[in-house]
Amino acid sequence: EEKEKLTELLKKEKLLDQFLLLDTRALGTAVAKEKLKKGTAKKLKKFGEEKETKGVRLVKK
């Protein structure tokens, strides 16, 4: 669910092609259920090589 939200957000921000989205729940990571905040787009632009947010890890290609 969070992965879909992030995917949509990245499409909207035209950043989707820059990141690989990996669902960390598939890796056994416990996830807190949080809604995406409005500041997420700004945070995405500041990402380094790898960032984890709400159970979805974004890895810069």
PDB file of C-alpha atoms in Angstrom:
ATOM      1  CA  GLU A   1       0.000   0.000   0.000  1.00  0.00           C
ATOM      2  CA  GLU A   2       2.754   2.469   0.944  1.00  0.00           C
ATOM      3  CA  LYS A   3       4.699   1.289  -2.075  1.00  0.00           C
ATOM      4  CA  GLU A   4       1.814   2.247  -4.359  1.00  0.00           C
ATOM      5  CA  LYS A   5       1.538   5.661  -2.712  1.00  0.00           C
ATOM      6  CA  LEU A   6       5.259   6.253  -3.120  1.00  0.00           C
ATOM      7  CA  THR A   7       5.150   5.066  -6.714  1.00  0.00           C
ATOM      8  CA  GLU A   8       2.376   7.553  -7.486  1.00  0.00           C
ATOM      9  CA  LEU A   9       4.244  10.320  -5.681  1.00  0.00           C
ATOM     10  CA  LEU A  10       7.441   9.583  -7.588  1.00  0.00           C
ATOM     11  CA  LYS A  11       5.548   9.591 -10.886  1.00  0.00           C
ATOM     12  CA  LYS A  12       4.028  12.947 -10.012  1.00  0.00           C
ATOM     13  CA  GLU A  13       7.449  14.315  -9.055  1.00  0.00           C
ATOM     14  CA  LYS A  14       8.994  12.772 -12.196  1.00  0.00           C
ATOM     15  CA  LEU A  15      11.516  10.950 -10.015  1.00  0.00           C
ATOM     16  CA  LEU A  16      10.305   7.402 -10.557  1.00  0.00           C
ATOM     17  CA  ASP A  17      13.010   6.625 -13.106  1.00  0.00           C
ATOM     18  CA  GLN A  18      15.673   7.595 -10.545  1.00  0.00           C
ATOM     19  CA  PHE A  19      14.679   5.099  -7.877  1.00  0.00           C
ATOM     20  CA  LEU A  20      14.109   1.408  -7.358  1.00  0.00           C
ATOM     21  CA  LEU A  21      11.377   0.764  -4.811  1.00  0.00           C
ATOM     22  CA  LEU A  22      11.949  -2.266  -2.642  1.00  0.00           C
ATOM     23  CA  ASP A  23       9.273  -3.335  -0.198  1.00  0.00           C
ATOM     24  CA  THR A  24      11.205  -3.885   3.015  1.00  0.00           C
ATOM     25  CA  ARG A  25       8.355  -5.953   4.442  1.00  0.00           C
ATOM     26  CA  ALA A  26       9.415  -8.606   1.967  1.00  0.00           C
ATOM     27  CA  LEU A  27      12.802  -8.467   3.689  1.00  0.00           C
ATOM     28  CA  GLY A  28      11.181  -9.070   7.070  1.00  0.00           C
ATOM     29  CA  THR A  29      11.390  -5.498   8.329  1.00  0.00           C
ATOM     30  CA  ALA A  30       8.706  -4.497  10.814  1.00  0.00           C
ATOM     31  CA  VAL A  31       6.797  -1.477   9.548  1.00  0.00           C
ATOM     32  CA  ALA A  32       4.937   1.243  11.404  1.00  0.00           C
ATOM     33  CA  LYS A  33       1.685   2.119   9.657  1.00  0.00           C
ATOM     34  CA  GLU A  34       2.052   5.794   8.831  1.00  0.00           C
ATOM     35  CA  LYS A  35       0.465   7.895   6.143  1.00  0.00           C
ATOM     36  CA  LEU A  36       2.670   9.714   3.669  1.00  0.00           C
ATOM     37  CA  LYS A  37       3.183  13.285   4.731  1.00  0.00           C
ATOM     38  CA  LYS A  38       3.083  16.262   2.398  1.00  0.00           C
ATOM     39  CA  GLY A  39       6.805  16.864   2.943  1.00  0.00           C
ATOM     40  CA  THR A  40       7.728  13.478   1.494  1.00  0.00           C
ATOM     41  CA  ALA A  41       8.314  14.849  -2.009  1.00  0.00           C
ATOM     42  CA  LYS A  42      10.833  17.347  -0.657  1.00  0.00           C
ATOM     43  CA  LYS A  43      12.539  14.599   1.328  1.00  0.00           C
ATOM     44  CA  LEU A  44      12.741  12.392  -1.762  1.00  0.00           C
ATOM     45  CA  LYS A  45      14.753  15.041  -3.567  1.00  0.00           C
ATOM     46  CA  LYS A  46      17.280  15.090  -0.718  1.00  0.00           C
ATOM     47  CA  PHE A  47      17.782  11.326  -0.693  1.00  0.00           C
ATOM     48  CA  GLY A  48      21.271   9.980  -0.788  1.00  0.00           C
ATOM     49  CA  GLU A  49      22.070   6.582  -2.202  1.00  0.00           C
ATOM     50  CA  GLU A  50      19.528   4.703  -0.147  1.00  0.00           C
ATOM     51  CA  LYS A  51      16.638   5.719   2.065  1.00  0.00           C
ATOM     52  CA  GLU A  52      13.980   3.780   3.890  1.00  0.00           C
ATOM     53  CA  THR A  53      10.562   5.272   4.570  1.00  0.00           C
ATOM     54  CA  LYS A  54       7.449   3.615   5.938  1.00  0.00           C
ATOM     55  CA  GLY A  55       8.419   0.113   4.901  1.00  0.00           C
ATOM     56  CA  VAL A  56       9.574   0.994   1.410  1.00  0.00           C
ATOM     57  CA  ARG A  57      13.242   1.395   0.660  1.00  0.00           C
ATOM     58  CA  LEU A  58      14.181   3.696  -2.187  1.00  0.00           C
ATOM     59  CA  VAL A  59      17.485   2.911  -3.802  1.00  0.00           C
ATOM     60  CA  LYS A  60      18.928   5.467  -6.191  1.00  0.00           C
ATOM     61  CA  LYS A  61      19.715   3.869  -9.558  1.00  0.00           C
TER      62      LYS A  61
END
